[in-house]
Short mmCIF file of C-alpha atoms in Angstrom, two decimals:
data_model
loop_
_atom_site.label_atom_id
_atom_site.label_comp_id
_atom_site.label_asym_id
_atom_site.label_seq_id
_atom_site.Cartn_x
_atom_site.Cartn_y
_atom_site.Cartn_z
CA UNK A 1 12.67 -66.52 41.65
CA UNK A 2 13.99 -67.77 38.30
CA UNK A 3 14.39 -64.28 36.85
CA UNK A 4 16.19 -63.19 40.02
CA UNK A 5 18.61 -66.13 39.78
CA UNK A 6 19.34 -65.38 36.12
CA UNK A 7 20.04 -61.73 36.92
CA UNK A 8 22.42 -62.76 39.71
CA UNK A 9 24.30 -65.20 37.46
CA UNK A 10 24.49 -62.59 34.70
CA UNK A 11 26.46 -60.32 37.05
CA UNK A 12 30.17 -61.32 37.07
CA UNK A 13 30.48 -59.78 40.54
CA UNK A 14 27.99 -62.17 42.13
CA UNK A 15 29.66 -64.66 44.51
CA UNK A 16 29.13 -68.41 44.03
CA UNK A 17 27.75 -68.14 40.51
CA UNK A 18 28.40 -71.84 39.70
CA UNK A 19 26.33 -72.85 42.74
CA UNK A 20 23.55 -70.50 41.68
CA UNK A 21 23.61 -72.04 38.20
CA UNK A 22 23.16 -75.47 39.77
CA UNK A 23 20.27 -74.11 41.84
CA UNK A 24 18.65 -72.70 38.70
CA UNK A 25 18.91 -76.10 37.05
CA UNK A 26 17.41 -77.81 40.10
CA UNK A 27 14.49 -75.38 40.15
CA UNK A 28 13.62 -75.98 36.51
CA UNK A 29 14.48 -79.65 36.09
CA UNK A 30 14.47 -81.20 39.52
CA UNK A 31 15.74 -84.78 39.51
CA UNK A 32 15.81 -85.24 35.73
CA UNK A 33 19.12 -86.69 34.46
CA UNK A 34 20.56 -87.52 31.04
CA UNK A 35 18.52 -90.74 31.20
CA UNK A 36 15.56 -88.46 30.36
CA UNK A 37 17.20 -86.96 27.27
CA UNK A 38 16.17 -86.12 24.64
CA UNK A 39 13.52 -84.34 26.64
CA UNK A 40 9.93 -83.90 25.51
CA UNK A 41 8.27 -81.33 27.80
CA UNK A 42 4.84 -81.98 26.33
CA UNK A 43 5.03 -85.63 27.35
CA UNK A 44 6.72 -84.91 30.68
CA UNK A 45 4.21 -82.29 31.76
CA UNK A 46 1.02 -83.64 30.22
CA UNK A 47 -0.89 -83.76 33.50
CA UNK A 48 -4.39 -82.81 34.62
CA UNK A 49 -5.25 -79.14 35.01
CA UNK A 50 -5.87 -77.62 38.42
CA UNK A 51 -7.64 -74.47 39.50
CA UNK A 52 -6.18 -71.66 41.57
CA UNK A 53 -8.64 -72.60 44.31
CA UNK A 54 -7.26 -76.14 44.38
CA UNK A 55 -3.71 -74.83 44.55
CA UNK A 56 -4.62 -72.58 47.49
CA UNK A 57 -6.31 -75.51 49.21
CA UNK A 58 -3.22 -77.72 48.87
CA UNK A 59 -0.94 -74.97 50.15
CA UNK A 60 -3.19 -74.47 53.15
CA UNK A 61 -3.34 -78.19 53.89
CA UNK A 62 0.41 -78.64 53.62
CA UNK A 63 1.61 -75.54 55.42
CA UNK A 64 -1.11 -74.47 57.81
CA UNK A 65 -3.09 -77.47 58.96
CA UNK A 66 -1.91 -80.30 61.19
CA UNK A 67 -4.24 -82.98 59.87
CA UNK A 68 -4.15 -85.88 57.48
CA UNK A 69 -4.97 -85.49 53.79
CA UNK A 70 -7.91 -87.35 52.30
CA UNK A 71 -7.37 -89.51 49.22
CA UNK A 72 -9.10 -86.88 47.09
CA UNK A 73 -6.91 -84.14 48.52
CA UNK A 74 -3.80 -86.25 47.84
CA UNK A 75 -4.83 -86.61 44.20
CA UNK A 76 -5.28 -82.86 43.92
CA UNK A 77 -1.94 -82.30 45.64
CA UNK A 78 -0.23 -84.58 43.10
CA UNK A 79 -1.84 -82.62 40.27
CA UNK A 80 -0.70 -79.36 41.83
CA UNK A 81 2.86 -80.65 42.17
CA UNK A 82 2.87 -81.58 38.48
CA UNK A 83 1.53 -78.15 37.58
CA UNK A 84 4.18 -76.39 39.66
CA UNK A 85 6.91 -78.49 38.03
CA UNK A 86 5.59 -77.42 34.64
CA UNK A 87 5.56 -73.76 35.69
CA UNK A 88 9.15 -74.02 36.96
CA UNK A 89 10.36 -75.63 33.73
CA UNK A 90 8.68 -72.97 31.61
CA UNK A 91 10.16 -70.21 33.77
CA UNK A 92 13.66 -71.59 33.28
CA UNK A 93 13.03 -72.21 29.57
CA UNK A 94 12.26 -68.51 29.12
CA UNK A 95 15.93 -67.58 29.57
CA UNK A 96 17.65 -69.69 26.91
CA UNK A 97 19.28 -66.56 25.47
CA UNK A 98 21.11 -66.10 28.78
CA UNK A 99 22.33 -69.71 28.82
CA UNK A 100 23.77 -69.31 25.33
CA UNK A 101 25.54 -66.16 26.52
CA UNK A 102 26.96 -68.00 29.52
CA UNK A 103 28.80 -70.44 27.23
CA UNK A 104 31.53 -67.80 26.99
CA UNK A 105 31.56 -67.16 30.74
CA UNK A 106 33.38 -68.67 33.73
CA UNK A 107 33.92 -72.34 32.75
CA UNK A 108 32.17 -73.53 35.93
CA UNK A 109 29.08 -71.60 34.83
CA UNK A 110 29.52 -72.27 31.11
CA UNK A 111 29.74 -76.05 31.37
CA UNK A 112 26.47 -76.09 33.32
CA UNK A 113 24.90 -73.71 30.80
CA UNK A 114 25.70 -76.18 28.02
CA UNK A 115 23.94 -78.94 29.96
CA UNK A 116 20.95 -76.68 30.53
CA UNK A 117 20.62 -76.09 26.80
CA UNK A 118 20.13 -79.83 26.24
CA UNK A 119 16.68 -79.59 27.87
CA UNK A 120 15.13 -76.96 25.63
CA UNK A 121 14.18 -76.78 21.92
CA UNK A 122 17.15 -77.19 19.61
CA UNK A 123 16.81 -74.00 17.59
CA UNK A 124 19.52 -72.75 15.22
CA UNK A 125 21.03 -70.19 17.64
CA UNK A 126 21.42 -72.88 20.32
CA UNK A 127 23.05 -75.37 17.95
CA UNK A 128 25.40 -72.70 16.62
CA UNK A 129 26.36 -71.62 20.14
CA UNK A 130 27.07 -75.19 21.25
CA UNK A 131 29.12 -75.96 18.14
CA UNK A 132 31.32 -72.90 18.71
CA UNK A 133 31.80 -73.19 22.50
CA UNK A 134 35.58 -73.46 22.50
CA UNK A 135 36.70 -71.23 25.37
CA UNK A 136 37.55 -74.11 27.72
CA UNK A 137 37.96 -77.89 27.40
CA UNK A 138 35.32 -78.65 30.03
CA UNK A 139 32.86 -76.35 28.29
CA UNK A 140 33.64 -77.93 24.92
CA UNK A 141 33.06 -81.39 26.39
CA UNK A 142 29.78 -80.30 28.01
CA UNK A 143 28.62 -78.84 24.69
CA UNK A 144 29.49 -82.14 22.99
CA UNK A 145 27.27 -84.01 25.43
CA UNK A 146 24.41 -81.56 24.91
CA UNK A 147 24.71 -82.03 21.15
CA UNK A 148 24.71 -85.79 21.68
CA UNK A 149 21.21 -85.60 23.12
CA UNK A 150 19.49 -82.74 21.31
CA UNK A 151 17.12 -84.00 18.60
CA UNK A 152 18.93 -82.48 15.63
CA UNK A 153 19.92 -83.86 12.25
CA UNK A 154 23.20 -85.83 12.46
CA UNK A 155 24.63 -83.82 9.58
CA UNK A 156 24.30 -80.67 11.69
CA UNK A 157 27.01 -81.82 14.08
CA UNK A 158 28.89 -84.75 12.47
CA UNK A 159 31.67 -82.75 10.82
CA UNK A 160 32.40 -80.74 13.97
CA UNK A 161 32.40 -83.79 16.25
CA UNK A 162 34.63 -85.69 13.82
CA UNK A 163 37.15 -82.84 13.87
CA UNK A 164 37.15 -82.95 17.67
CA UNK A 165 38.23 -86.61 17.68
CA UNK A 166 41.77 -85.26 17.30
CA UNK A 167 41.50 -82.69 20.13
CA UNK A 168 44.28 -82.46 22.73
CA UNK A 169 41.85 -83.09 25.62
CA UNK A 170 40.77 -86.68 26.23
CA UNK A 171 37.41 -85.60 27.66
CA UNK A 172 36.72 -83.51 24.55
CA UNK A 173 37.68 -86.43 22.29
CA UNK A 174 35.60 -89.04 24.08
CA UNK A 175 32.52 -86.82 24.41
CA UNK A 176 32.75 -86.04 20.70
CA UNK A 177 32.86 -89.80 20.07
CA UNK A 178 29.81 -90.23 22.29
CA UNK A 179 27.94 -87.56 20.36
CA UNK A 180 28.76 -89.30 17.10
CA UNK A 181 27.66 -92.66 18.51
CA UNK A 182 24.28 -91.29 19.50
CA UNK A 183 23.78 -89.37 16.27
CA UNK A 184 25.25 -91.77 13.70
CA UNK A 185 24.81 -95.21 15.23
CA UNK A 186 26.40 -97.90 13.07
CA UNK A 187 27.81 -95.24 10.73
CA UNK A 188 30.17 -94.12 13.51
CA UNK A 189 33.71 -93.38 12.21
CA UNK A 190 36.32 -95.95 13.22
CA UNK A 191 38.41 -93.43 15.24
CA UNK A 192 35.36 -92.64 17.37
CA UNK A 193 34.68 -96.32 18.01
CA UNK A 194 38.32 -96.86 18.98
CA UNK A 195 38.13 -93.95 21.42
CA UNK A 196 35.04 -95.39 23.12
CA UNK A 197 36.54 -98.88 23.39
CA UNK A 198 39.81 -97.49 24.80
CA UNK A 199 37.83 -95.41 27.31
CA UNK A 200 35.81 -98.46 28.36
CA UNK A 201 39.02 -100.41 29.02
CA UNK A 202 40.93 -97.57 30.69
CA UNK A 203 41.94 -98.06 34.31
CA UNK A 204 40.60 -94.62 35.22
CA UNK A 205 38.71 -91.85 33.49
CA UNK A 206 38.70 -88.13 34.27
CA UNK A 207 35.55 -86.57 35.64
CA UNK A 208 33.05 -85.23 33.15
CA UNK A 209 32.28 -81.48 33.30
CA UNK A 210 29.87 -79.82 35.71
CA UNK A 211 26.31 -80.44 34.69
CA UNK A 212 27.05 -84.06 33.69
CA UNK A 213 27.98 -85.61 37.00
CA UNK A 214 24.76 -87.52 37.61
CA UNK A 215 26.76 -90.71 37.00
CA UNK A 216 30.36 -91.78 36.52
CA UNK A 217 32.17 -91.04 33.27
CA UNK A 218 32.42 -94.77 32.60
CA UNK A 219 28.64 -94.94 32.68
CA UNK A 220 28.42 -92.42 29.86
CA UNK A 221 30.92 -94.42 27.81
CA UNK A 222 28.97 -97.62 28.44
CA UNK A 223 25.76 -95.88 27.34
CA UNK A 224 27.33 -94.83 24.04
CA UNK A 225 28.56 -98.38 23.38
CA UNK A 226 25.14 -99.78 24.22
CA UNK A 227 23.76 -97.43 21.59
CA UNK A 228 25.94 -99.32 19.11
CA UNK A 229 24.92 -102.72 20.44
CA UNK A 230 28.32 -103.22 22.06
CA UNK A 231 27.52 -102.58 25.72
#
């Protein structure tokens, strides 16, 4: 299923590509939100192993039998669910090259692609792609947020995020400030701190880009300030 979704999204002629990108994310990451970033798949998916026979048994119990599950069967079912979540994550993780390519695509796809990249290993091609994602303000802001959470050296992104503090788009500026807050902590430049404080006190904030709408924009700002001990 994952490979089929990726092939569909790769085709510019496919209808509803942003919705398919959201579906792809849901398949691989389920209910995980930025609260779970930076993400450690080894810790998240370190569950008991199950056999194919146990998987077949759980499928049969769930889909074909109208009877209650025993406590033992429930435990096996939980283990199977964890195993299937791991399989789904790994299937989605296998297509990181495509997500990097999508950063230059339709902004509604690209902004979600940037968020997707926050969940997988921060290799050099991914960092380079996120740093250079400048085709659209929403995509740039989404890339900033991904860089805020990826476990990379602060020096790898500090200069770029500092430059973006003077960007024309408010969402780009404030997400760059958030990235600096998470990466630099108390060494945050004064202009970035001023941006976060002004955003906190603003009467209204624009929506954050697709892929980062698990909570209100003000919640993201508050999180960055809490990182500095100011929330």
